[in-house]
Coordinates of C-alpha atoms in Angstrom, one line a residue:
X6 CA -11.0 -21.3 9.4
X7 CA -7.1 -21.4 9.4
X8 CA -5.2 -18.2 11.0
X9 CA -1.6 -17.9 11.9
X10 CA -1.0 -16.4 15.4
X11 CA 2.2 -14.8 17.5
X12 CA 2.4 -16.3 20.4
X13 CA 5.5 -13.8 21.2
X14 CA 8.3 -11.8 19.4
X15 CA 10.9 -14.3 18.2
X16 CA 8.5 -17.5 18.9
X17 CA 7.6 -17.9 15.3
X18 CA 4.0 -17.7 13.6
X19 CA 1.6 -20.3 15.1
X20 CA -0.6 -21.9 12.4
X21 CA -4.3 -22.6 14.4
X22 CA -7.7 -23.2 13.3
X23 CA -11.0 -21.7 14.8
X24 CA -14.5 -21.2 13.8
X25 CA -15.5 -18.6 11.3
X26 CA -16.7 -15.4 13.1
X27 CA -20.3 -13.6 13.1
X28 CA -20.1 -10.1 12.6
X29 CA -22.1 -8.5 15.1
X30 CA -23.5 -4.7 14.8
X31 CA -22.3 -2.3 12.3
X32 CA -19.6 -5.1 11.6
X33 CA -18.8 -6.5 8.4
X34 CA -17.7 -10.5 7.6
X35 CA -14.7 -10.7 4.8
X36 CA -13.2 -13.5 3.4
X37 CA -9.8 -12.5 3.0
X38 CA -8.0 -13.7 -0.4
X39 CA -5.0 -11.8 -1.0
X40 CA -2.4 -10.1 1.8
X41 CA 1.2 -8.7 1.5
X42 CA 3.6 -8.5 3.7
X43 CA 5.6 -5.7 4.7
X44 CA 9.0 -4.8 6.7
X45 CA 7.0 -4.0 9.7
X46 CA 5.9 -7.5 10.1
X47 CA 9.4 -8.7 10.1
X48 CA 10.3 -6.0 13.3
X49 CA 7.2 -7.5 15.0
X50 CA 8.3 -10.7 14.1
X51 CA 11.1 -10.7 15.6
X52 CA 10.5 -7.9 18.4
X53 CA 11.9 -4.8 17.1
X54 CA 8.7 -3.1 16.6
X55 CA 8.8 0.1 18.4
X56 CA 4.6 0.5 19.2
X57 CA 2.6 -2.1 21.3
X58 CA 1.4 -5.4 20.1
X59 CA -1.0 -7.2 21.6
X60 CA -0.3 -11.2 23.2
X61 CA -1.0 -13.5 20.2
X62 CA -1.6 -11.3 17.9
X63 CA -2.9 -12.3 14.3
X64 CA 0.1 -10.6 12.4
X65 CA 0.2 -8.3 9.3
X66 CA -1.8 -5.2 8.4
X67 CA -2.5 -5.6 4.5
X68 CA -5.5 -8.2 3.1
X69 CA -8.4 -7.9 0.7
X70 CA -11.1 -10.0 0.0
X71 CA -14.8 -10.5 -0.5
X72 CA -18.0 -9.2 2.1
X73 CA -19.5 -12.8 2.6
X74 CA -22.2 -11.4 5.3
X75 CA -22.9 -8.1 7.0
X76 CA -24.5 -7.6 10.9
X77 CA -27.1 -4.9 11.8
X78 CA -27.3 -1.5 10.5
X79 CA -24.8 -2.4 8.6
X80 CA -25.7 -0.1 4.8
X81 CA -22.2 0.6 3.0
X82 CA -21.4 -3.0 2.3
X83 CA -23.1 -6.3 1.1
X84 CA -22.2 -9.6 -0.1
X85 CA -19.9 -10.2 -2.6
X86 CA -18.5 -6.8 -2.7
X87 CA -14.8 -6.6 -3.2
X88 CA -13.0 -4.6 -0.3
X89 CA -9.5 -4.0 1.8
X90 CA -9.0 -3.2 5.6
X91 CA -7.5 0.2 6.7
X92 CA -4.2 0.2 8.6
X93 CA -5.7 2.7 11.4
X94 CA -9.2 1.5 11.3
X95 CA -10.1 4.5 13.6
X96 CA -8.6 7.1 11.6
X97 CA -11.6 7.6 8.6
X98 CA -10.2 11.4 7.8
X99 CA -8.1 14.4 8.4
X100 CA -4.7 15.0 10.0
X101 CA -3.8 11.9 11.9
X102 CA -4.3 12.2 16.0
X103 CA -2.7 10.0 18.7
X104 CA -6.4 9.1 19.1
X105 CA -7.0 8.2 15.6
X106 CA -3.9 6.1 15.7
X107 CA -3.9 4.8 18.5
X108 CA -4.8 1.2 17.3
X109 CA -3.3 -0.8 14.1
X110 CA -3.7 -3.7 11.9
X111 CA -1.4 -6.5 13.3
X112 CA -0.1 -4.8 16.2
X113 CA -2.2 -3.4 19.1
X114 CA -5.1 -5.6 17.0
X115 CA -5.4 -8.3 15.3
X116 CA -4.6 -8.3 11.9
X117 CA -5.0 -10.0 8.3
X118 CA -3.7 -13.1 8.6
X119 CA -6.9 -15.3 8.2
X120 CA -9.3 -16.7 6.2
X121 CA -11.6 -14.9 7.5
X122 CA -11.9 -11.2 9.7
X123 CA -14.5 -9.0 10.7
X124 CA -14.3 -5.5 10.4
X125 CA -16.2 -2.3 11.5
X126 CA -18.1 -1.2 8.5
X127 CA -16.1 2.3 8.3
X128 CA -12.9 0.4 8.4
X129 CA -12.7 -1.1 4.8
X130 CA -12.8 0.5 1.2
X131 CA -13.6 -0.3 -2.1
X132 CA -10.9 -1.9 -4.4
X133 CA -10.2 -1.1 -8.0
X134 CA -11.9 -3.2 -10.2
X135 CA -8.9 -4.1 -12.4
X136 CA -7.1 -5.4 -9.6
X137 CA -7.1 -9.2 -8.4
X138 CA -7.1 -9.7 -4.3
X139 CA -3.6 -10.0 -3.8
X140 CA -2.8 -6.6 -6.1
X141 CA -5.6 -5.4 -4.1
X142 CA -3.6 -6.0 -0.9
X143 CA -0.3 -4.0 -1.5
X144 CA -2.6 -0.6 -1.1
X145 CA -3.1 -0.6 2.2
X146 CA 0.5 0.5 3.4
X147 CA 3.0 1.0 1.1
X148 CA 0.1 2.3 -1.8
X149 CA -1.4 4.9 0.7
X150 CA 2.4 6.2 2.5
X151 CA 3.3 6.4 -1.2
X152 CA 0.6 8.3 -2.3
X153 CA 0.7 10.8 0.4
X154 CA 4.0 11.3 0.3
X155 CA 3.8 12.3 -3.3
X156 CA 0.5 13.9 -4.0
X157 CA -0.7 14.5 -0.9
X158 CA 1.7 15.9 1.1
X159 CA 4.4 16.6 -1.9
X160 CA 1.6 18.6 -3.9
X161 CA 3.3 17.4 -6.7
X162 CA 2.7 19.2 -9.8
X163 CA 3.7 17.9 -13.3
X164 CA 7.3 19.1 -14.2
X165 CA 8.5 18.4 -10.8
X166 CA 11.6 16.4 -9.5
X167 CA 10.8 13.2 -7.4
X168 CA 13.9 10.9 -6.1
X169 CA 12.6 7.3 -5.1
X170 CA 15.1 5.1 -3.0
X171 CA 15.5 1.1 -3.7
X172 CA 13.0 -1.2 -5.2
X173 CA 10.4 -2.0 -2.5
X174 CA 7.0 -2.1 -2.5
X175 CA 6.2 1.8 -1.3
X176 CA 9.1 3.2 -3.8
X177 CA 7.8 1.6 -6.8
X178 CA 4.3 3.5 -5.4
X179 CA 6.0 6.2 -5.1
X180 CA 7.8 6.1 -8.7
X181 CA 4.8 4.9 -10.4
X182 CA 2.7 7.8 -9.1
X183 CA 5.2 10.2 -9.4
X184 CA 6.1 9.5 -13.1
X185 CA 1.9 9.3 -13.8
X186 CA 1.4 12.9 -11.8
X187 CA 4.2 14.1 -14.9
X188 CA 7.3 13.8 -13.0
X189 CA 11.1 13.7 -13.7
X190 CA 11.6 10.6 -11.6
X191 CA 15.2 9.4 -10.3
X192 CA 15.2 6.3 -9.4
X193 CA 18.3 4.7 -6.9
X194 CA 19.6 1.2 -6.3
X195 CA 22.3 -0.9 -5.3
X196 CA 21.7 -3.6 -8.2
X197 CA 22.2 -2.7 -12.2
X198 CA 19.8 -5.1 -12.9
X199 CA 16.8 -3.4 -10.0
X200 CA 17.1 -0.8 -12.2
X201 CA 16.3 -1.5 -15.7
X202 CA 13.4 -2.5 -13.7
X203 CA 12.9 0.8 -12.4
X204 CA 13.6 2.3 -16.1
X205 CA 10.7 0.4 -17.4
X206 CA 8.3 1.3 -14.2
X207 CA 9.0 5.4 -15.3
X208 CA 12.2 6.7 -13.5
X209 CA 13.7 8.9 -16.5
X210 CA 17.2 8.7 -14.6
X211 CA 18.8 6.0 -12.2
X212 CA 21.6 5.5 -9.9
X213 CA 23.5 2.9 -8.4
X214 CA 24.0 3.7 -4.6
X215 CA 26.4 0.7 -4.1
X216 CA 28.9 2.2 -6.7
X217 CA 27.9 5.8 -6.0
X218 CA 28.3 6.4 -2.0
X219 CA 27.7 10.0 -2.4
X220 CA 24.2 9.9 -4.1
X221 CA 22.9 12.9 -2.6
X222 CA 25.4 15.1 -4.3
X223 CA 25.2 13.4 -7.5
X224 CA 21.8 13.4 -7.6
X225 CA 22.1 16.8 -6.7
X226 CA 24.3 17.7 -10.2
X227 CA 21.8 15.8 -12.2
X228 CA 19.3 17.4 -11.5
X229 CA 21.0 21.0 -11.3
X230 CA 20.5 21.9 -7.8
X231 CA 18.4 19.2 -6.5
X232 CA 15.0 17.6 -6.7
X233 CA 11.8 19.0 -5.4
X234 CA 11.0 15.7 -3.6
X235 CA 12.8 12.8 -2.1
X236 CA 10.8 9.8 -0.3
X237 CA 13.1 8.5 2.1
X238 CA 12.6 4.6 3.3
X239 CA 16.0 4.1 4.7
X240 CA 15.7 6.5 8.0
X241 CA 19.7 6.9 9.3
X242 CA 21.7 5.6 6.8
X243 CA 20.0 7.8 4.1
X244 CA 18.3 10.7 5.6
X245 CA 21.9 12.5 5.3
X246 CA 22.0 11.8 1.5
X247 CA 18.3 12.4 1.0
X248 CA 18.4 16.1 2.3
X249 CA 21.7 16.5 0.0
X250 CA 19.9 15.4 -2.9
X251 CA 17.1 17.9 -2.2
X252 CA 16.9 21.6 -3.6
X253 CA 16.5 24.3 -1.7
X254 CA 13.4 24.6 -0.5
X255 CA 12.5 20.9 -1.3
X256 CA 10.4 17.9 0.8
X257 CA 11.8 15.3 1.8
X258 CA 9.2 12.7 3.3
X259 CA 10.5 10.2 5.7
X260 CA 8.6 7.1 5.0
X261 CA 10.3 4.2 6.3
X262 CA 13.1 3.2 8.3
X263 CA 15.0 0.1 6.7
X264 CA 18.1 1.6 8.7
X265 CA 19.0 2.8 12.1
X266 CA 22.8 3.7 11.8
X267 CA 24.0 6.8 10.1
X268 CA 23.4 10.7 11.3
X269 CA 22.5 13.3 9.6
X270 CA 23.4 17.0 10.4
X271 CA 20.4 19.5 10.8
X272 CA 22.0 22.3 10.0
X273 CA 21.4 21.5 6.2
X274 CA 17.2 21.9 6.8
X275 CA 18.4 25.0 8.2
X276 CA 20.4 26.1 5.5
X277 CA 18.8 24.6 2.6
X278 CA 15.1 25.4 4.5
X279 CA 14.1 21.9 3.6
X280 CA 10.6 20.2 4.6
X281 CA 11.1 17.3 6.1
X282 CA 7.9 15.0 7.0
X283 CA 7.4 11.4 8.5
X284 CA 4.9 9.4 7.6
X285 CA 2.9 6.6 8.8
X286 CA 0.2 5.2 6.6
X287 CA -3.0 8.1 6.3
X288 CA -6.6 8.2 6.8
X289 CA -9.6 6.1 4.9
X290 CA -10.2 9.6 3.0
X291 CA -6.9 9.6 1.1
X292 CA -6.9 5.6 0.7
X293 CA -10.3 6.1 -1.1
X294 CA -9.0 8.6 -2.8
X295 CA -6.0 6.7 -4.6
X296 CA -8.3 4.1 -5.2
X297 CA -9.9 6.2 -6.9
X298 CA -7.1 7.7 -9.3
X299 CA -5.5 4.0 -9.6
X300 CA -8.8 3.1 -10.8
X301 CA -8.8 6.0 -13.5
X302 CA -5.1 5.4 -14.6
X303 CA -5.8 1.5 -14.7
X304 CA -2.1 1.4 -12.7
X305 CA -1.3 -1.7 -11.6
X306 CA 0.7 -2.4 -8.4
X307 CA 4.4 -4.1 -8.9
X308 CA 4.6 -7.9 -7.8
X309 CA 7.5 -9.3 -7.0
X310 CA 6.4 -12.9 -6.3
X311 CA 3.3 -14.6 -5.2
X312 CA 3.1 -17.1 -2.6
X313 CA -0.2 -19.2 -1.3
X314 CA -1.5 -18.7 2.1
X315 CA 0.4 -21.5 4.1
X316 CA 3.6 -20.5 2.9
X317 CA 3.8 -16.9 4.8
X318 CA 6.9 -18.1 6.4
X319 CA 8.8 -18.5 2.9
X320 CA 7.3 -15.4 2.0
X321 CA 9.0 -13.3 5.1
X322 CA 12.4 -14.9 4.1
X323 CA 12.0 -13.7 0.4
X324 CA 11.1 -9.9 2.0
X325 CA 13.8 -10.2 4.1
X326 CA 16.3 -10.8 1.6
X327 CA 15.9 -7.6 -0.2
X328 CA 16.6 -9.3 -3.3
X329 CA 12.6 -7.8 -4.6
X330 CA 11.1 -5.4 -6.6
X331 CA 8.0 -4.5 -5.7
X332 CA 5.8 -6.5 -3.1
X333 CA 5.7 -9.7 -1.9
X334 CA 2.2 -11.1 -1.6
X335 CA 0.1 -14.0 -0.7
X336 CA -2.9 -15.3 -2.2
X337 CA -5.6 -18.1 -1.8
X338 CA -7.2 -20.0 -4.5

């Protein structure tokens, strides 16, 4: 089987070959057809990745395939059942723990980017049925952050205000869940034409960032007072304008960090008694259960391009450039 490997941060991905695995007790065989990529591949990448990651490590964290053979006691899964990997594979449900994650997909393990992986039986789910591999594959992060962020954590009731930042992968989850749960969504970005987009995936309202510095306060007027949530994926240079943009009272999850520079005073969570929340991925639990209201709504994830397996190296230059909407993926025949 083909894998790509990193030898170290800033060396470039390693393209090998090695002999299919055997899953051994309670493990689970998958041949992976479908991955995306994500920003946090790029930090490991190239170094910048704040947690461990182990010496030639098998990068990225999102890939779904098929179950082509199962080891001992294994009774959740058999062959030909269509399934994705968890991002914390030890972290099955409840409030996340340092123990529960501890270990990750692509960093302090190996991660996706193969032909073929085993897994522990408990650390895969079900994919909707609607979905092909590769849409199957933008769930695992930016799918389950999203969804947490807004109905898990956010509570969000129908009615509500939601403010999604930029056109990546987890904002258009984010926008598309919000505007399904009944949400006045408003959408922001620094391109006219990233927006219509946005328009068309359910934001009632947009706003360019690149023309409008001070978003937070104008979203803040059009909305009169504030929204009731705001997921942040910029970290310092938006988490000022975020908490701006919220109402008092509001929740404002912290999802990503595309940005270091910037501050942000605190005295406005004082005085606007905001929530504010960060968020790393979330247990099998809630990933089952978005699987389970995608597969109800028939939602489909937002694709920005598709590459084939081989070319993961063009892919990460098309992420990179920020010139998407919605996820980059990878797919084999």
């Amino acid at each position: 089987m083909k894998f790509f490997s990193l030898p170290r941060p800033g060396a470039g991905l390693v393209l090998g070959e090695r002999d299919v695995p055997e899953p051994g007790p309670g493990q689970v065989l998958v041949r992976l057809r479908g991955w995306a990529v994500n920003a946090r591949d790029l930090m490991i990448l190239k170094g910048f990745y704040p947690k461990p990651v182990k010496p030639d490590v098998i990068p990225l964290s999102d890939g779904a395939g098929e179950v082509v053979a199962v080891g001992a006691g294994v009774r959740a899964w058999t062959t030909g059942d269509r399934v994705a990997a968890t991002y914390f594979p030890d972290w099955l449900a409840g409030p996340g723990t340092p123990e529960k994650t501890a270990d990750d997909l692509g960093g302090t393990l190996d991660g996706v980017l193969a032909e073929y992986a085993v897994f522990a039986e408990n650390a895969l789910v079900a994919v909707p049925a609607h979905l092909d591999y590769a849409e199957a594959a933008t769930l695992p992060s930016a799918g389950v952050t999203a969804w947490r962020a807004v109905v898990e954590e956010g509570r969000l009731t129908p009615g509500q205000t939601v403010l999604t930042l930029g056109s990546g992968g987890l904002s258009t989850f984010a926008l598309q869940f919000a505007a399904l749960g009944g949400a006045h969504v408003v959408s922001t970005s620094g391109s006219d034409e990233k927006l219509e987009r946005l328009r068309a995936l359910g934001a009632a309202e947009t706003l360019n960032h690149a023309t409008t510095p001070e978003w937070g306060a104008a979203v803040a007027e059009l909305t009169g007072g504030g929204v009731d949530h705001v997921v942040d994926v910029g970290g310092g240079g938006t988490i000022g304008q975020s908490m701006l943009a919220a109402r008092y009272g509001g929740h404002v999850s912290v999802a990503g960090v595309l940005t270091h520079e910037g501050a942000a005073d605190p005295i406005l969570v004082l005085v606007k008694q905001l929530t504010l929340r960060g968020l790393t991925n979330a247990s099998r639990e809630t990933f089952r259960a978005m699987n389970r209201a995608i597969e109800r709504t028939g939602l489909k994830p937002v694709i920005d391009r598709r590459y084939a397996f081989d070319e993961v190296a063009e892919a990460l230059m098309h992420l990179e450039s920020r010139t998407h909407v919605g996820k980059v993926v990878l797919e084999s025949a």
